[in-house]
Amino acid sequence: DIDRALSDRGRSDAKLVGAFFAEALPRPAAIVSSPARRARETAAIVSAGANWRATITIDDRLYGGGITDLLALLAESDADPIVVFGHEPVWSATVSVLVGGGEITMVTCAAACIDGEAESGGGTLRWMITPAALGGGPS
């Protein structure tokens, strides 16, 4: 599954999210992606659409890893802001942990902006956007 390519809808949704990020998010100091092909493709399309210049770094912990791995990656980074591309179900669970609970569902190509610390309850959800909210694929 690590070599599965991004679908046509995935490419279209990534372009929408990239255009949204160009207006909604300052340029990130760091961009990190899972080594999975579809995540790397999403990162590249979103970055191009947002006109970001940061190099995309690949981190193996983002493929097959869990919440602890993602939180460790975030805690280790001095980058602010940092944008990370990965997979479900880790993304939904991690966002839920960061904001202190509740059930948050990250659909494919959804994005969440969280301010705070990379620890349980250490973050505040500033916004979350799905491709469907931008006129893209179903959420």
PDB file of C-alpha atoms in Angstrom:
ATOM      1  CA  ASP A   1       0.000   0.000   0.000  1.00  0.00           C
ATOM      2  CA  ILE A   2       2.966   2.332   0.495  1.00  0.00           C
ATOM      3  CA  ASP A   3       3.366   2.578  -3.299  1.00  0.00           C
ATOM      4  CA  ARG A   4      -0.301   3.361  -4.060  1.00  0.00           C
ATOM      5  CA  ALA A   5      -0.620   6.509  -6.152  1.00  0.00           C
ATOM      6  CA  LEU A   6      -2.919   9.392  -5.375  1.00  0.00           C
ATOM      7  CA  SER A   7      -6.274   9.164  -7.165  1.00  0.00           C
ATOM      8  CA  ASP A   8      -7.543  11.784  -9.616  1.00  0.00           C
ATOM      9  CA  ARG A   9      -9.926  13.044  -6.927  1.00  0.00           C
ATOM     10  CA  GLY A  10      -7.048  13.138  -4.463  1.00  0.00           C
ATOM     11  CA  ARG A  11      -4.995  15.294  -6.821  1.00  0.00           C
ATOM     12  CA  SER A  12      -7.950  17.622  -7.394  1.00  0.00           C
ATOM     13  CA  ASP A  13      -8.651  17.891  -3.658  1.00  0.00           C
ATOM     14  CA  ALA A  14      -4.967  18.557  -2.915  1.00  0.00           C
ATOM     15  CA  LYS A  15      -5.017  21.463  -5.385  1.00  0.00           C
ATOM     16  CA  LEU A  16      -8.075  22.934  -3.613  1.00  0.00           C
ATOM     17  CA  VAL A  17      -6.442  22.599  -0.206  1.00  0.00           C
ATOM     18  CA  GLY A  18      -3.219  24.142  -1.524  1.00  0.00           C
ATOM     19  CA  ALA A  19      -5.123  27.161  -2.845  1.00  0.00           C
ATOM     20  CA  PHE A  20      -6.883  27.478   0.529  1.00  0.00           C
ATOM     21  CA  PHE A  21      -3.559  27.290   2.383  1.00  0.00           C
ATOM     22  CA  ALA A  22      -2.119  30.055   0.206  1.00  0.00           C
ATOM     23  CA  GLU A  23      -4.638  32.392   1.858  1.00  0.00           C
ATOM     24  CA  ALA A  24      -5.223  30.780   5.273  1.00  0.00           C
ATOM     25  CA  LEU A  25      -1.823  29.698   6.539  1.00  0.00           C
ATOM     26  CA  PRO A  26       1.542  31.406   6.780  1.00  0.00           C
ATOM     27  CA  ARG A  27       4.349  29.681   4.926  1.00  0.00           C
ATOM     28  CA  PRO A  28       5.484  26.756   7.044  1.00  0.00           C
ATOM     29  CA  ALA A  29       8.977  26.557   8.434  1.00  0.00           C
ATOM     30  CA  ALA A  30       8.881  22.792   7.847  1.00  0.00           C
ATOM     31  CA  ILE A  31       6.869  20.311   5.792  1.00  0.00           C
ATOM     32  CA  VAL A  32       7.020  16.643   6.742  1.00  0.00           C
ATOM     33  CA  SER A  33       5.421  13.725   4.915  1.00  0.00           C
ATOM     34  CA  SER A  34       4.909  10.042   5.311  1.00  0.00           C
ATOM     35  CA  PRO A  35       7.041   8.012   2.897  1.00  0.00           C
ATOM     36  CA  ALA A  36       3.869   6.643   1.271  1.00  0.00           C
ATOM     37  CA  ARG A  37       3.589   7.713  -2.349  1.00  0.00           C
ATOM     38  CA  ARG A  38       0.095   9.189  -1.977  1.00  0.00           C
ATOM     39  CA  ALA A  39       1.173  11.297   1.021  1.00  0.00           C
ATOM     40  CA  ARG A  40       4.293  12.538  -0.792  1.00  0.00           C
ATOM     41  CA  GLU A  41       2.196  13.413  -3.862  1.00  0.00           C
ATOM     42  CA  THR A  42      -0.350  15.239  -1.694  1.00  0.00           C
ATOM     43  CA  ALA A  43       2.417  17.182   0.055  1.00  0.00           C
ATOM     44  CA  ALA A  44       3.946  18.204  -3.278  1.00  0.00           C
ATOM     45  CA  ILE A  45       0.618  19.291  -4.837  1.00  0.00           C
ATOM     46  CA  VAL A  46      -0.509  21.210  -1.726  1.00  0.00           C
ATOM     47  CA  SER A  47       2.908  22.876  -1.400  1.00  0.00           C
ATOM     48  CA  ALA A  48       2.902  23.956  -5.039  1.00  0.00           C
ATOM     49  CA  GLY A  49      -0.672  25.268  -4.784  1.00  0.00           C
ATOM     50  CA  ALA A  50       0.148  27.208  -1.624  1.00  0.00           C
ATOM     51  CA  ASN A  51       3.391  28.527  -3.137  1.00  0.00           C
ATOM     52  CA  TRP A  52       5.437  27.157  -0.230  1.00  0.00           C
ATOM     53  CA  ARG A  53       9.197  27.009  -0.582  1.00  0.00           C
ATOM     54  CA  ALA A  54      10.150  24.702   2.312  1.00  0.00           C
ATOM     55  CA  THR A  55      11.659  21.357   1.377  1.00  0.00           C
ATOM     56  CA  ILE A  56       9.441  18.357   2.070  1.00  0.00           C
ATOM     57  CA  THR A  57      11.134  16.040   4.557  1.00  0.00           C
ATOM     58  CA  ILE A  58      10.173  12.368   4.679  1.00  0.00           C
ATOM     59  CA  ASP A  59       9.780  10.759   8.098  1.00  0.00           C
ATOM     60  CA  ASP A  60       9.299   6.985   8.227  1.00  0.00           C
ATOM     61  CA  ARG A  61       7.448   7.211  11.551  1.00  0.00           C
ATOM     62  CA  LEU A  62       4.453   8.650   9.694  1.00  0.00           C
ATOM     63  CA  TYR A  63       3.756   5.385   7.866  1.00  0.00           C
ATOM     64  CA  GLY A  64       2.617   2.619  10.158  1.00  0.00           C
ATOM     65  CA  GLY A  65       3.392   4.625  13.268  1.00  0.00           C
ATOM     66  CA  GLY A  66       0.908   5.726  15.871  1.00  0.00           C
ATOM     67  CA  ILE A  67      -0.125   8.749  17.888  1.00  0.00           C
ATOM     68  CA  THR A  68       3.037   8.594  20.005  1.00  0.00           C
ATOM     69  CA  ASP A  69       5.211   8.735  16.878  1.00  0.00           C
ATOM     70  CA  LEU A  70       3.381  11.758  15.475  1.00  0.00           C
ATOM     71  CA  LEU A  71       3.468  13.574  18.809  1.00  0.00           C
ATOM     72  CA  ALA A  72       7.199  12.831  19.107  1.00  0.00           C
ATOM     73  CA  LEU A  73       7.831  14.234  15.622  1.00  0.00           C
ATOM     74  CA  LEU A  74       5.938  17.411  16.513  1.00  0.00           C
ATOM     75  CA  ALA A  75       7.655  17.774  19.890  1.00  0.00           C
ATOM     76  CA  GLU A  76      11.110  17.330  18.332  1.00  0.00           C
ATOM     77  CA  SER A  77      10.546  20.048  15.754  1.00  0.00           C
ATOM     78  CA  ASP A  78      11.519  23.647  16.353  1.00  0.00           C
ATOM     79  CA  ALA A  79       9.601  24.647  13.220  1.00  0.00           C
ATOM     80  CA  ASP A  80       6.654  27.009  13.585  1.00  0.00           C
ATOM     81  CA  PRO A  81       4.437  26.453  11.790  1.00  0.00           C
ATOM     82  CA  ILE A  82       4.967  22.861  10.757  1.00  0.00           C
ATOM     83  CA  VAL A  83       2.754  21.072   8.239  1.00  0.00           C
ATOM     84  CA  VAL A  84       2.601  17.278   8.348  1.00  0.00           C
ATOM     85  CA  PHE A  85       1.090  14.850   5.817  1.00  0.00           C
ATOM     86  CA  GLY A  86       0.092  11.364   6.942  1.00  0.00           C
ATOM     87  CA  HIS A  87      -2.667   8.811   7.305  1.00  0.00           C
ATOM     88  CA  GLU A  88      -5.807   7.744   9.063  1.00  0.00           C
ATOM     89  CA  PRO A  89      -6.707   6.634  11.657  1.00  0.00           C
ATOM     90  CA  VAL A  90      -3.682   8.239  13.333  1.00  0.00           C
ATOM     91  CA  TRP A  91      -4.605  11.760  12.201  1.00  0.00           C
ATOM     92  CA  SER A  92      -8.115  11.788  13.709  1.00  0.00           C
ATOM     93  CA  ALA A  93      -6.869  10.238  16.938  1.00  0.00           C
ATOM     94  CA  THR A  94      -3.929  12.630  17.235  1.00  0.00           C
ATOM     95  CA  VAL A  95      -6.009  15.750  16.623  1.00  0.00           C
ATOM     96  CA  SER A  96      -8.461  14.504  19.253  1.00  0.00           C
ATOM     97  CA  VAL A  97      -5.627  13.925  21.748  1.00  0.00           C
ATOM     98  CA  LEU A  98      -4.003  17.289  21.064  1.00  0.00           C
ATOM     99  CA  VAL A  99      -7.216  19.213  21.711  1.00  0.00           C
ATOM    100  CA  GLY A 100      -8.019  17.249  24.865  1.00  0.00           C
ATOM    101  CA  GLY A 101     -10.634  14.791  23.716  1.00  0.00           C
ATOM    102  CA  GLY A 102     -13.770  14.493  21.700  1.00  0.00           C
ATOM    103  CA  GLU A 103     -14.124  12.679  18.432  1.00  0.00           C
ATOM    104  CA  ILE A 104     -12.646  14.440  15.435  1.00  0.00           C
ATOM    105  CA  THR A 105     -12.746  12.800  12.023  1.00  0.00           C
ATOM    106  CA  MET A 106     -10.134  13.760   9.473  1.00  0.00           C
ATOM    107  CA  VAL A 107     -11.457  12.770   6.051  1.00  0.00           C
ATOM    108  CA  THR A 108      -9.062  12.316   3.145  1.00  0.00           C
ATOM    109  CA  CYS A 109      -7.161  15.562   2.445  1.00  0.00           C
ATOM    110  CA  ALA A 110      -8.706  17.339   5.439  1.00  0.00           C
ATOM    111  CA  ALA A 111      -6.541  19.852   7.271  1.00  0.00           C
ATOM    112  CA  ALA A 112      -6.548  21.025  10.877  1.00  0.00           C
ATOM    113  CA  CYS A 113      -4.737  24.013  12.337  1.00  0.00           C
ATOM    114  CA  ILE A 114      -3.758  23.474  15.963  1.00  0.00           C
ATOM    115  CA  ASP A 115      -1.868  25.926  18.154  1.00  0.00           C
ATOM    116  CA  GLY A 116      -0.096  24.761  21.267  1.00  0.00           C
ATOM    117  CA  GLU A 117       2.083  21.986  22.580  1.00  0.00           C
ATOM    118  CA  ALA A 118       2.509  18.452  21.206  1.00  0.00           C
ATOM    119  CA  GLU A 119       0.978  16.752  24.232  1.00  0.00           C
ATOM    120  CA  SER A 120      -2.401  15.507  25.350  1.00  0.00           C
ATOM    121  CA  GLY A 121      -4.700  18.502  25.749  1.00  0.00           C
ATOM    122  CA  GLY A 122      -1.883  20.884  24.842  1.00  0.00           C
ATOM    123  CA  GLY A 123      -3.473  22.302  21.719  1.00  0.00           C
ATOM    124  CA  THR A 124      -6.325  24.496  20.581  1.00  0.00           C
ATOM    125  CA  LEU A 125      -8.092  23.698  17.335  1.00  0.00           C
ATOM    126  CA  ARG A 126      -8.123  26.972  15.366  1.00  0.00           C
ATOM    127  CA  TRP A 127      -9.839  25.566  12.274  1.00  0.00           C
ATOM    128  CA  MET A 128     -10.447  22.424  10.269  1.00  0.00           C
ATOM    129  CA  ILE A 129     -11.242  22.275   6.568  1.00  0.00           C
ATOM    130  CA  THR A 130     -12.309  19.466   4.258  1.00  0.00           C
ATOM    131  CA  PRO A 131     -12.129  19.315   0.468  1.00  0.00           C
ATOM    132  CA  ALA A 132     -15.948  19.180   0.363  1.00  0.00           C
ATOM    133  CA  ALA A 133     -16.105  22.565   2.120  1.00  0.00           C
ATOM    134  CA  LEU A 134     -13.899  23.916  -0.673  1.00  0.00           C
ATOM    135  CA  GLY A 135     -16.080  22.438  -3.438  1.00  0.00           C
ATOM    136  CA  GLY A 136     -14.127  19.185  -3.797  1.00  0.00           C
ATOM    137  CA  GLY A 137     -14.834  15.525  -3.157  1.00  0.00           C
ATOM    138  CA  PRO A 138     -17.307  14.185  -0.600  1.00  0.00           C
ATOM    139  CA  SER A 139     -16.352  14.355   3.068  1.00  0.00           C
TER     140      SER A 139
END
